[in-house]
């Protein structure tokens, strides 16, 4: 360690005023000048309200003076930024407060190792050191106790251990015995004396003359001014002489407390050397600055920092699990509803498209008659089918004659529809027999009296019996049933395509309907995208043949496209509703984070006093917000998938989209980040003194 004579702290004409702005400004410290050397044991004594704590906050870099100079190891720290001050607090100071200022949700061990966390010390190392310190302070069996499970004296010893964690080069103790009974107070004083003997600088703040008398130097402060300083009254005495005599006195005084430490087999509480670096460097300004630059940059990897923040965040979340659960609910509902709604939207869309596809999506109809009532109703003939077949991009064109007929099977008479079509029907109508066979081109040529039944027509005529091979009369013309068509289902409204009989075009039109004019022509094109162009070409070709536009051309693809558009809009809408619930979840996160910051202001102050930089606090609170969202996101995803799976069991149209799930998850995380940022920044920007003073 550095020579005891080296001035470590030099205050020059330090003034501190509170208030200003709206409230009147009150000067609390009136130009203090004070020098403290390495290894000194100083008591700062004064009545309540004399400005001791204010001075201590300035000494410990928790607060800045309004004016005056503060030199630390010869460096004017007025120019230090927040991170550099945090580094100084972490490496040089150890605080012991009247109210202990332990974090109540953390056990003794975690409280003690906190300064090392902010120093970036690897976990195994700091854990070992924290254990050793607590053991030497007689708390080896209290490592996992939380502050509220410890007595005042024990808590104060934990806070001393914390002060020593990073070396505790300078111990700043503000009324350390103020809240303790006399026995515990004596123990704590013994420890401080022990530390002073071991070479730590100890600055003890007290209103109690007896307590102050334990120090080797007493600085009396009254109304914000130094009124007496034993060092200047005995100016010729060197610090080392004072140290030696005081040390002897103190050991004589406190046998009881020394015994406790002696039992652990160590002469010094801090037999462990302080962390290397600053301790050795305070003497040399250049090295000091280099160490600070390196220390502010930190040696811990971002990964280690992130892991540490994650561990803390998890701990906080677990400690407040009920409240966290309520917050999570918003995110969980948001994420799961995004996933389920998108899945249902997508599923419905696919279902409709699939259904449309069974009727053929790339089809065009040509129907007789003009759309204008003034034009004469035209006719379509088989010749027109031939013309259409020659239009580019047309794959198939099929004449279609439809009508209503009476069909008799045995003594059952039913009314149904007849469709007279060619063998292309199988492909154009996308309709296959479920039983029996489709008719052939030969049947077509030979006017074979054969037919297929739609499912509904079969039920009406034959019930559940197999109709294949049976004979029926269609308007008194005998036909043989050669097959049954698979069920098509009504695509819309009352039109039922299954209540129909299919015959070859030649047989049906001539022998049953008795008219060779067509009801319409069905056209199959090669690609949906060519529909508008083909429609145009068919119009032109037929108009040329008819010399008049006495027909209409309808593009079913257009209807499908419109349907798809509607579906897409619907899915978007569902997604939007779900997204709104995510935002609501996010506001929940923000709310809880704001509350957390309010509630834990003192904890933030404690963390800052032990060396946390603003960005450490920011990272911690952001991590907490993110973790809540992450857990909410995972739970929401699992719940969404579960709900979707249950819906699938009930035959609901559900299609999970990986993109939707990833998006919902990303939204949840982003929600945490966005809504957690403001509270986290608020926490990080807190003034250490203000934060510490909060209840
Ligand atoms: P001590 O610790 O010696 O009891 P303090 O340093 O806490 O005294 O306070 C010194 C004076 O400064 C007191 O009069 C107190 O009212 C005032 N004071 C302390 N902190 C604040 C503050 N944050 N705002 C305004 N006045 C303050
Ligand atoms: Mg005070």
XYZ file of C-alpha atoms and ligand atoms in Angstrom:
723
model
C 0.000 0.000 0.000
C 0.985 3.606 -0.418
C 2.832 5.530 2.213
C 0.496 6.571 5.010
C 1.619 10.131 4.537
C 0.397 10.530 0.983
C -2.660 12.825 0.882
C -5.448 10.682 -0.473
C -8.324 13.104 -0.266
C -7.960 16.862 -0.375
C -11.004 19.060 0.013
C -10.560 22.736 -0.594
C -13.190 25.332 0.205
C -16.016 22.879 -0.371
C -19.475 24.404 -0.346
C -22.773 22.654 -0.758
C -26.157 24.274 -1.190
C -29.514 22.582 -1.383
C -32.545 23.968 -3.099
C -32.367 26.660 -5.726
C -34.949 27.033 -8.438
C -38.345 27.392 -6.757
C -37.216 26.752 -3.190
C -34.721 29.091 -1.542
C -31.150 27.890 -1.788
C -29.647 26.941 1.574
C -25.934 26.558 2.032
C -25.204 23.559 4.249
C -21.417 23.350 3.955
C -19.575 26.631 4.170
C -16.162 26.216 2.631
C -14.639 23.108 4.173
C -10.949 22.413 3.747
C -9.783 18.986 4.838
C -6.977 16.593 3.969
C -7.157 12.884 4.661
C -4.140 10.657 4.214
C -3.937 7.006 3.318
C -4.413 4.765 6.324
C -5.866 7.447 8.578
C -8.659 6.710 11.044
C -10.651 9.915 11.219
C -13.848 10.648 13.047
C -15.976 13.459 11.736
C -18.026 14.569 14.686
C -20.854 17.021 14.961
C -24.399 17.437 16.164
C -27.336 16.322 14.097
C -27.898 18.593 11.125
C -24.369 19.948 11.134
C -23.737 18.604 7.622
C -21.855 15.370 8.354
C -23.841 13.185 5.959
C -23.672 15.842 3.286
C -19.907 15.869 3.679
C -19.742 12.106 3.591
C -21.732 11.941 0.352
C -19.311 14.378 -1.191
C -16.302 12.457 0.148
C -17.708 9.207 -1.237
C -18.456 10.699 -4.683
C -22.156 10.062 -4.204
C -22.758 13.783 -4.588
C -20.865 16.699 -6.051
C -20.070 19.897 -4.145
C -21.685 23.117 -5.312
C -18.252 24.726 -5.373
C -14.730 23.982 -4.223
C -12.157 21.431 -5.247
C -12.008 17.755 -4.431
C -8.710 16.078 -5.264
C -8.495 12.339 -5.014
C -4.909 11.011 -5.081
C -3.972 14.346 -6.548
C -6.622 14.298 -9.291
C -9.333 16.927 -9.413
C -12.436 14.805 -9.656
C -14.634 17.755 -10.593
C -13.934 16.783 -14.191
C -14.863 13.111 -13.745
C -17.969 11.904 -15.516
C -20.621 9.662 -13.967
C -18.895 6.449 -15.065
C -15.558 7.542 -13.671
C -17.143 8.458 -10.350
C -18.824 5.065 -10.295
C -15.435 3.471 -10.853
C -13.968 5.465 -7.962
C -16.800 4.453 -5.633
C -16.339 0.856 -6.636
C -12.579 0.661 -6.346
C -11.737 3.110 -3.604
C -14.660 3.344 -1.227
C -16.646 1.057 0.958
C -19.775 2.495 2.520
C -21.248 1.562 5.865
C -24.534 3.299 6.570
C -26.546 3.804 9.692
C -29.471 1.977 8.109
C -27.150 -0.731 6.665
C -28.598 -0.234 3.174
C -28.653 -3.880 2.245
C -30.843 -5.046 -0.622
C -33.611 -6.826 1.137
C -34.399 -9.346 -1.586
C -30.822 -10.614 -1.713
C -29.187 -12.898 0.823
C -26.043 -11.905 2.713
C -23.744 -13.515 0.178
C -25.309 -11.767 -2.809
C -25.315 -8.444 -0.982
C -21.640 -8.764 -0.204
C -20.552 -9.779 -3.692
C -22.407 -6.936 -5.418
C -19.464 -4.509 -5.662
C -17.455 -7.278 -7.330
C -20.267 -7.883 -9.808
C -19.952 -4.280 -10.921
C -16.187 -4.631 -11.009
C -16.613 -7.521 -13.426
C -14.944 -10.087 -11.166
C -15.697 -13.633 -12.342
C -18.411 -15.371 -10.311
C -16.348 -18.156 -8.664
C -13.745 -15.666 -7.469
C -16.179 -13.188 -5.991
C -18.263 -15.934 -4.426
C -15.201 -17.310 -2.675
C -14.138 -13.893 -1.455
C -17.631 -12.985 -0.222
C -17.800 -16.246 1.718
C -14.398 -15.676 3.251
C -15.267 -12.146 4.285
C -18.546 -13.191 5.860
C -16.886 -16.088 7.645
C -14.217 -13.819 9.083
C -16.917 -11.475 10.295
C -18.558 -14.376 12.100
C -21.435 -14.794 9.648
C -20.335 -18.073 8.109
C -23.640 -19.660 9.086
C -25.723 -16.758 7.815
C -24.652 -16.716 4.172
C -28.081 -17.448 2.799
C -29.998 -15.274 5.221
C -31.794 -12.241 3.918
C -31.413 -8.919 5.765
C -34.765 -9.313 7.538
C -33.541 -12.631 8.936
C -30.511 -10.963 10.501
C -30.105 -8.812 13.595
C -29.033 -5.186 13.255
C -25.490 -5.998 14.302
C -25.317 -8.842 11.816
C -26.674 -6.645 9.038
C -24.068 -4.026 9.803
C -21.364 -6.690 9.617
C -22.729 -7.781 6.242
C -22.494 -4.200 5.069
C -18.894 -4.004 6.328
C -18.114 -7.172 4.399
C -19.645 -5.527 1.338
C -17.509 -2.437 1.901
C -14.445 -4.683 1.891
C -15.448 -6.671 -1.166
C -13.431 -4.651 -3.659
C -10.657 -3.897 -1.214
C -12.371 -1.147 0.757
C -9.366 1.136 0.541
C -11.368 3.875 2.232
C -14.206 2.916 4.543
C -16.842 5.613 4.883
C -19.055 4.876 7.846
C -21.993 7.191 8.518
C -23.236 6.656 12.085
C -22.505 2.927 11.765
C -23.540 2.262 15.359
C -26.487 4.641 15.375
C -29.134 1.935 15.053
C -27.395 -0.714 17.134
C -27.546 -1.749 20.762
C -24.378 -1.087 22.748
C -22.978 -4.601 22.377
C -23.434 -4.763 18.617
C -22.214 -1.192 18.393
C -19.045 -2.154 20.234
C -18.527 -5.057 17.856
C -18.874 -2.854 14.834
C -16.504 -0.278 16.296
C -14.028 -3.045 17.006
C -14.194 -4.141 13.392
C -13.606 -0.630 12.129
C -10.625 -0.232 14.433
C -9.304 -3.546 13.216
C -9.613 -2.353 9.645
C -7.839 0.876 10.455
C -5.033 -1.181 11.993
C -4.875 -3.234 8.817
C -4.138 -0.094 6.832
C -7.554 0.905 5.543
C -8.415 4.559 5.734
C -11.524 4.784 7.903
C -13.691 7.867 7.961
C -16.164 7.538 10.758
C -19.064 9.916 10.994
C -20.774 10.242 14.313
C -22.510 12.614 16.671
C -21.237 10.605 19.650
C -18.054 11.827 21.314
C -17.372 8.393 22.847
C -17.540 6.739 19.488
C -15.424 9.469 17.935
C -12.785 9.041 20.602
C -11.966 5.620 19.150
C -10.515 7.281 16.081
C -6.975 8.595 15.900
C -8.058 11.940 14.610
C -11.229 13.847 15.333
C -12.574 16.514 13.028
C -15.372 18.505 14.623
C -17.913 20.077 12.379
C -20.525 22.592 13.401
C -23.091 24.199 11.123
C -21.225 23.175 8.030
C -17.814 24.397 9.110
C -14.852 22.654 10.692
C -14.394 23.995 14.217
C -11.681 21.652 15.450
C -9.263 19.130 13.966
C -7.035 17.071 16.251
C -4.586 16.528 13.393
C -3.833 20.218 13.083
C -3.604 20.622 16.850
C -0.979 17.874 16.871
C 0.414 18.808 13.514
C 3.887 17.609 14.216
C 2.769 14.073 14.992
C 3.045 11.887 11.888
C 0.173 9.734 10.922
C 2.162 6.584 11.535
C 2.945 7.473 15.115
C -0.685 8.245 15.736
C -1.605 5.019 14.114
C 0.702 2.978 16.290
C -0.491 4.446 19.560
C -4.159 4.320 18.626
C -3.777 0.770 17.513
C -2.354 -0.232 20.854
C -5.131 1.534 22.669
C -7.848 -0.051 20.667
C -6.582 -3.601 21.085
C -6.499 -3.089 24.796
C -10.024 -1.776 24.794
C -11.832 -4.447 22.885
C -10.797 -7.926 23.816
C -14.268 -9.292 23.318
C -14.613 -8.428 19.675
C -11.034 -9.350 18.845
C -11.670 -12.802 20.248
C -14.327 -13.389 17.650
C -12.014 -12.526 14.823
C -9.120 -14.409 16.421
C -11.255 -17.547 16.438
C -11.246 -17.530 12.675
C -7.477 -17.749 12.880
C -6.716 -14.459 11.227
C -5.147 -11.385 12.637
C -6.798 -9.093 10.110
C -10.339 -9.199 8.887
C -9.004 -8.375 5.518
C -6.066 -10.784 5.421
C -7.114 -11.283 1.847
C -5.295 -8.564 -0.110
C -7.596 -5.939 -1.603
C -8.205 -6.452 -5.292
C -5.055 -5.531 -7.160
C -4.986 -2.322 -9.089
C -6.163 0.907 -7.529
C -4.770 0.158 -4.072
C -1.273 0.107 -5.417
C -1.929 2.864 -7.869
C -3.325 5.657 -5.766
C 0.149 6.967 -5.256
C 0.916 7.497 -8.893
C -1.341 9.797 -10.824
C -0.567 8.432 -14.251
C -1.143 4.829 -13.234
C -4.273 5.904 -11.460
C -5.687 7.448 -14.608
C -4.721 4.413 -16.679
C -6.353 2.068 -14.183
C -9.460 4.187 -14.172
C -9.677 4.268 -17.938
C -9.349 0.477 -18.030
C -11.699 0.028 -15.096
C -14.405 2.236 -16.545
C -14.144 0.258 -19.769
C -14.439 -2.884 -17.603
C -12.789 -6.224 -18.034
C -15.988 -8.274 -17.936
C -17.179 -9.546 -21.313
C -20.562 -8.324 -22.519
C -21.662 -11.926 -22.294
C -20.749 -12.138 -18.609
C -22.529 -8.831 -18.002
C -25.614 -10.077 -19.806
C -25.581 -13.312 -17.846
C -25.248 -11.405 -14.609
C -28.134 -9.094 -15.549
C -30.188 -12.143 -16.516
C -29.480 -13.823 -13.186
C -30.501 -10.726 -11.257
C -33.574 -10.229 -13.416
C -34.631 -13.815 -12.910
C -34.165 -13.415 -9.187
C -36.283 -10.259 -9.117
C -38.952 -11.902 -11.242
C -39.051 -14.941 -9.021
C -39.170 -12.844 -5.863
C -42.199 -10.951 -7.211
C -43.699 -13.931 -8.976
C -47.336 -13.180 -8.325
C -47.087 -9.640 -9.601
C -44.982 -10.792 -12.512
C -47.633 -13.356 -13.355
C -50.264 -10.647 -13.665
C -48.009 -8.627 -15.936
C -47.212 -11.691 -17.966
C -50.881 -12.274 -18.552
C -51.106 -9.303 -20.903
C -48.189 -10.512 -22.991
C -49.336 -14.125 -22.900
C -52.827 -13.221 -24.079
C -51.396 -10.915 -26.722
C -48.964 -13.422 -28.161
C -51.295 -16.395 -28.028
C -54.148 -14.475 -29.630
C -51.892 -13.228 -32.423
C -50.859 -16.807 -33.122
C -54.351 -18.279 -32.913
C -56.034 -15.512 -34.909
C -53.454 -15.629 -37.661
C -53.747 -19.411 -37.772
C -57.526 -19.258 -38.034
C -57.398 -16.505 -40.627
C -54.924 -18.450 -42.702
C -56.840 -21.680 -42.227
C -60.135 -20.149 -43.323
C -58.491 -18.595 -46.327
C -56.949 -21.898 -47.379
C -60.245 -23.640 -46.825
C -62.158 -21.242 -49.044
C -59.507 -21.401 -51.729
C -59.436 -25.185 -51.570
C -63.203 -25.264 -51.948
C -63.069 -22.852 -54.851
C -60.403 -25.061 -56.381
C -62.723 -28.070 -56.392
C -64.940 -26.046 -58.693
C -61.979 -24.965 -60.716
C -60.444 -21.597 -60.225
C -58.995 -21.055 -63.667
C -62.285 -21.277 -65.467
C -64.180 -18.921 -67.711
C -67.853 -19.211 -68.581
C -69.417 -18.150 -71.829
C -73.184 -17.775 -71.572
C -75.731 -16.959 -74.266
C -77.611 -13.661 -74.238
C -76.263 -10.169 -73.975
C -76.068 -8.213 -70.784
C -77.997 -5.446 -72.540
C -81.802 -5.960 -72.611
C -82.038 -4.268 -76.044
C -79.931 -6.873 -77.827
C -81.758 -10.026 -78.932
C -80.999 -13.090 -76.811
C -78.401 -15.057 -78.733
C -77.578 -18.719 -78.800
C -74.404 -20.704 -78.309
C -73.725 -23.818 -80.308
C -71.160 -26.577 -80.473
C -69.484 -24.569 -83.269
C -68.739 -21.810 -80.760
C -66.997 -24.389 -78.555
C -64.679 -25.156 -81.466
C -63.919 -21.456 -81.941
C -63.074 -21.036 -78.269
C -60.792 -24.080 -78.308
C -58.567 -22.232 -80.798
C -58.074 -19.196 -78.516
C -54.535 -19.163 -77.065
C -54.127 -20.286 -73.404
C -57.409 -22.224 -73.559
C -56.797 -25.771 -72.389
C -60.297 -27.136 -72.686
C -63.689 -25.855 -73.722
C -66.800 -27.854 -72.987
C -70.404 -27.500 -74.123
C -72.842 -27.554 -71.280
C -76.572 -28.200 -71.579
C -78.547 -28.103 -68.362
C -82.160 -28.624 -67.499
C -84.630 -29.912 -64.932
C -85.822 -33.466 -65.235
C -87.838 -36.142 -63.497
C -85.873 -39.275 -62.764
C -87.590 -42.539 -61.861
C -85.907 -45.483 -60.203
C -88.341 -48.324 -59.578
C -91.317 -46.532 -58.092
C -89.342 -43.508 -56.818
C -89.803 -40.255 -58.758
C -87.545 -37.313 -58.046
C -87.008 -33.903 -59.603
C -83.403 -33.088 -60.203
C -81.048 -31.291 -62.589
C -79.418 -32.770 -65.618
C -76.064 -31.640 -66.894
C -75.106 -32.796 -70.344
C -71.354 -32.536 -70.633
C -68.406 -34.071 -72.436
C -65.673 -36.259 -70.999
C -63.723 -33.062 -70.312
C -66.104 -32.512 -67.385
C -63.909 -34.665 -65.167
C -61.112 -32.144 -65.523
C -63.048 -28.933 -66.019
C -65.421 -29.519 -63.129
C -62.671 -31.139 -61.116
C -65.099 -33.892 -60.369
C -64.339 -37.603 -60.199
C -66.500 -40.648 -59.707
C -66.452 -42.111 -56.236
C -68.017 -45.310 -57.535
C -68.129 -46.756 -61.035
C -66.604 -44.949 -64.018
C -66.959 -41.752 -66.011
C -68.411 -42.069 -69.498
C -66.056 -42.190 -72.496
C -65.701 -40.442 -75.841
C -67.206 -43.573 -77.381
C -70.332 -43.174 -75.243
C -70.426 -39.586 -76.466
C -70.194 -40.596 -80.145
C -72.725 -43.407 -79.837
C -75.261 -41.437 -77.823
C -74.963 -44.076 -75.113
C -77.772 -43.812 -72.542
C -75.451 -43.810 -69.559
C -75.234 -41.462 -66.621
C -73.535 -40.600 -63.319
C -75.358 -39.507 -60.211
C -74.438 -36.743 -57.806
C -74.389 -37.856 -54.195
C -77.628 -36.076 -53.316
C -79.435 -37.417 -56.386
C -78.284 -40.930 -55.493
C -79.585 -40.539 -51.931
C -82.948 -39.394 -53.228
C -83.219 -42.267 -55.693
C -81.501 -45.183 -54.032
C -80.866 -44.235 -50.416
C -77.608 -45.783 -49.291
C -77.686 -48.556 -51.923
C -75.022 -48.772 -54.637
C -76.619 -47.289 -57.789
C -73.978 -48.528 -60.264
C -75.514 -50.797 -62.879
C -79.087 -49.816 -62.045
C -81.510 -48.493 -64.677
C -83.508 -45.308 -64.327
C -85.924 -43.348 -66.513
C -84.999 -39.738 -67.210
C -88.110 -38.019 -68.590
C -89.141 -41.559 -69.623
C -85.896 -42.232 -71.503
C -84.081 -45.269 -70.032
C -80.512 -44.732 -68.784
C -78.059 -46.978 -67.026
C -76.212 -45.594 -64.004
C -72.492 -46.214 -64.547
C -71.109 -44.228 -61.642
C -71.563 -41.941 -58.691
C -69.677 -38.666 -58.261
C -67.776 -37.729 -55.154
C -69.402 -35.192 -52.890
C -68.804 -31.631 -53.882
C -70.673 -29.652 -51.278
C -72.360 -26.371 -51.910
C -69.785 -23.656 -52.317
C -72.261 -20.927 -51.642
C -75.860 -20.431 -50.648
C -78.649 -22.639 -51.845
C -77.117 -23.968 -55.032
C -76.499 -27.661 -54.480
C -74.197 -29.194 -57.056
C -74.638 -32.678 -55.653
C -78.319 -32.791 -56.638
C -77.608 -33.530 -60.281
C -77.254 -36.257 -62.917
C -74.490 -36.159 -65.534
C -74.953 -37.557 -69.051
C -72.864 -37.461 -72.225
C -73.557 -34.206 -74.044
C -74.898 -35.898 -77.190
C -77.307 -38.199 -75.335
C -78.550 -35.613 -72.879
C -79.053 -32.725 -75.267
C -80.728 -34.711 -78.008
C -82.659 -37.403 -76.176
C -83.635 -35.657 -72.972
C -83.401 -31.898 -73.306
C -84.250 -31.956 -77.036
C -82.329 -28.807 -77.827
C -78.803 -28.517 -79.221
C -78.384 -24.945 -78.013
C -76.030 -24.706 -75.093
C -76.780 -23.451 -71.611
C -73.211 -22.283 -71.370
C -69.657 -23.143 -72.328
C -67.089 -23.945 -69.650
C -63.547 -22.972 -70.506
C -60.424 -24.137 -68.706
C -57.360 -21.944 -69.143
C -53.738 -22.739 -68.471
C -53.077 -20.092 -65.869
C -55.143 -17.886 -63.594
C -53.058 -14.875 -64.580
C -54.071 -15.173 -68.220
C -57.787 -14.924 -67.408
C -58.341 -11.277 -68.385
C -56.455 -11.705 -71.655
C -58.282 -14.942 -72.593
C -61.620 -13.349 -71.731
C -60.844 -10.564 -74.170
C -59.780 -12.946 -76.945
C -62.892 -15.130 -76.569
C -65.049 -12.025 -76.819
C -63.315 -10.942 -79.992
C -63.425 -14.398 -81.639
C -67.135 -14.976 -80.881
C -68.162 -11.454 -81.863
C -66.452 -12.005 -85.182
C -68.402 -15.244 -85.736
C -71.753 -13.943 -84.470
C -71.350 -10.402 -85.899
C -72.884 -9.302 -82.668
C -72.045 -9.630 -79.014
C -74.999 -11.789 -78.032
C -73.174 -13.598 -75.264
C -71.395 -12.873 -72.036
C -67.971 -13.994 -70.849
C -67.467 -14.438 -67.108
C -64.164 -14.923 -65.441
C -64.465 -17.047 -62.332
C -60.849 -16.306 -61.527
C -61.845 -12.712 -60.844
C -64.282 -13.906 -58.229
C -61.597 -16.045 -56.636
C -59.200 -13.167 -56.589
C -61.798 -10.979 -54.920
C -62.463 -13.701 -52.386
C -58.776 -14.016 -51.611
C -58.529 -10.288 -51.138
C -61.401 -10.308 -48.677
C -59.821 -13.131 -46.755
C -56.505 -11.365 -46.613
C -58.169 -8.248 -45.249
C -59.932 -10.348 -42.649
C -56.708 -12.019 -41.552
C -55.048 -8.653 -41.312
C -57.890 -7.387 -39.192
C -57.666 -10.350 -36.841
C -53.930 -9.826 -36.602
C -54.473 -6.168 -35.842
C -56.858 -6.917 -33.004
C -54.313 -9.331 -31.587
C -51.557 -6.760 -31.994
C -53.602 -4.276 -30.003
C -53.779 -6.764 -27.164
C -49.985 -7.070 -27.375
C -49.647 -3.331 -27.010
C -51.934 -3.469 -24.003
C -49.632 -6.147 -22.621
C -46.701 -3.838 -23.275
C -48.327 -1.037 -21.343
C -48.715 -3.540 -18.510
C -44.981 -4.170 -18.631
C -44.269 -0.461 -18.588
C -46.585 0.027 -15.652
C -44.954 -2.696 -13.627
C -41.500 -1.461 -14.530
C -42.335 2.075 -13.452
C -43.668 0.704 -10.200
C -40.585 -1.433 -9.766
C -38.307 1.523 -10.300
C -40.254 3.589 -7.757
C -40.254 0.767 -5.279
C -36.627 -0.050 -5.727
C -35.209 3.446 -5.860
C -33.224 2.816 -2.715
C -31.904 -0.417 -4.152
C -30.756 1.536 -7.190
C -29.022 3.984 -4.842
C -27.311 1.117 -3.042
C -26.194 -0.402 -6.323
C -24.815 2.943 -7.428
C -23.006 3.400 -4.114
C -21.353 0.035 -4.628
C -20.141 1.066 -8.054
C -22.913 0.426 -10.575
C -22.651 2.713 -13.565
C -25.740 4.226 -15.186
C -25.504 1.702 -17.974
C -25.381 -1.171 -15.462
C -28.653 0.019 -13.973
C -30.135 0.578 -17.422
C -29.090 -2.886 -18.509
C -30.491 -4.464 -15.392
C -33.927 -2.898 -15.699
C -34.091 -3.470 -19.429
C -33.154 -7.090 -18.870
C -35.920 -7.397 -16.317
C -38.457 -5.985 -18.768
C -37.143 -8.205 -21.546
C -37.202 -11.275 -19.358
C -40.823 -10.687 -18.421
C -41.642 -10.322 -22.120
C -39.519 -13.327 -23.028
C -41.236 -15.565 -20.518
C -44.575 -14.077 -21.610
C -43.651 -14.682 -25.249
C -42.688 -18.304 -24.683
C -45.769 -18.983 -22.569
C -47.960 -17.190 -25.096
C -46.488 -19.185 -27.981
C -47.006 -22.474 -26.180
C -50.543 -21.463 -25.205
C -51.313 -20.285 -28.745
C -50.094 -23.577 -30.208
C -52.072 -25.487 -27.604
C -55.289 -23.579 -28.313
C -54.748 -24.023 -32.043
C -54.178 -27.747 -31.602
C -57.366 -28.094 -29.594
C -59.221 -26.216 -32.351
C -57.759 -28.617 -34.922
C -59.187 -31.488 -32.883
C -62.563 -29.840 -33.347
C -61.996 -29.632 -37.103
C -61.555 -25.865 -37.124
C -59.585 -24.550 -40.081
C -56.265 -23.778 -38.402
C -52.958 -23.377 -40.159
C -50.006 -22.239 -38.035
C -47.664 -19.911 -39.812
C -44.069 -19.969 -38.652
C -43.759 -16.366 -39.754
C -46.731 -15.419 -37.592
C -45.300 -17.176 -34.556
C -41.873 -15.620 -35.012
C -43.470 -12.215 -35.526
C -45.629 -12.522 -32.403
C -42.603 -13.579 -30.404
C -40.474 -10.750 -31.769
C -43.299 -8.322 -30.999
C -43.371 -9.508 -27.408
C -39.640 -8.947 -27.031
C -39.825 -5.588 -28.751
C -42.681 -4.684 -26.419
C -40.458 -5.351 -23.426
C -37.662 -3.334 -24.945
C -39.801 -0.389 -25.995
C -42.003 -0.183 -22.934
C -39.207 -1.109 -20.547
C -36.851 1.517 -21.865
C -38.402 4.618 -20.332
C -38.579 3.181 -16.796
C -35.081 1.723 -17.110
C -33.658 5.040 -18.224
C -35.476 6.775 -15.419
C -33.813 4.384 -12.990
C -30.373 4.823 -14.526
C -30.565 8.595 -14.360
C -31.325 8.702 -10.673
C -28.915 10.682 -8.566
C -27.168 8.267 -6.152
C -27.792 10.454 -3.091
C -31.433 11.033 -3.942
C -31.922 7.339 -4.627
C -30.256 6.343 -1.372
C -32.379 8.764 0.625
C -35.647 7.382 -0.748
C -37.751 5.116 1.395
P -26.097 15.415 9.612
O -25.779 14.197 8.839
O -24.936 16.070 10.239
O -27.187 15.209 10.578
P -26.955 16.395 7.067
O -25.732 16.466 6.267
O -27.824 15.228 6.822
O -26.605 16.509 8.605
O -27.795 17.674 6.823
C -27.257 18.967 6.981
C -28.305 20.004 6.646
O -28.633 19.915 5.282
C -29.584 19.826 7.426
O -30.016 21.071 7.851
C -30.539 19.246 6.411
O -31.832 19.723 6.666
C -30.003 19.776 5.122
N -30.226 18.827 4.046
C -29.694 17.609 3.953
N -30.062 17.031 2.794
C -30.853 17.893 2.148
C -31.545 17.907 0.888
N -31.504 16.862 0.072
N -32.266 18.978 0.555
C -32.297 20.058 1.371
N -31.675 20.118 2.532
C -30.950 19.069 2.957
Mg -26.514 12.288 8.993
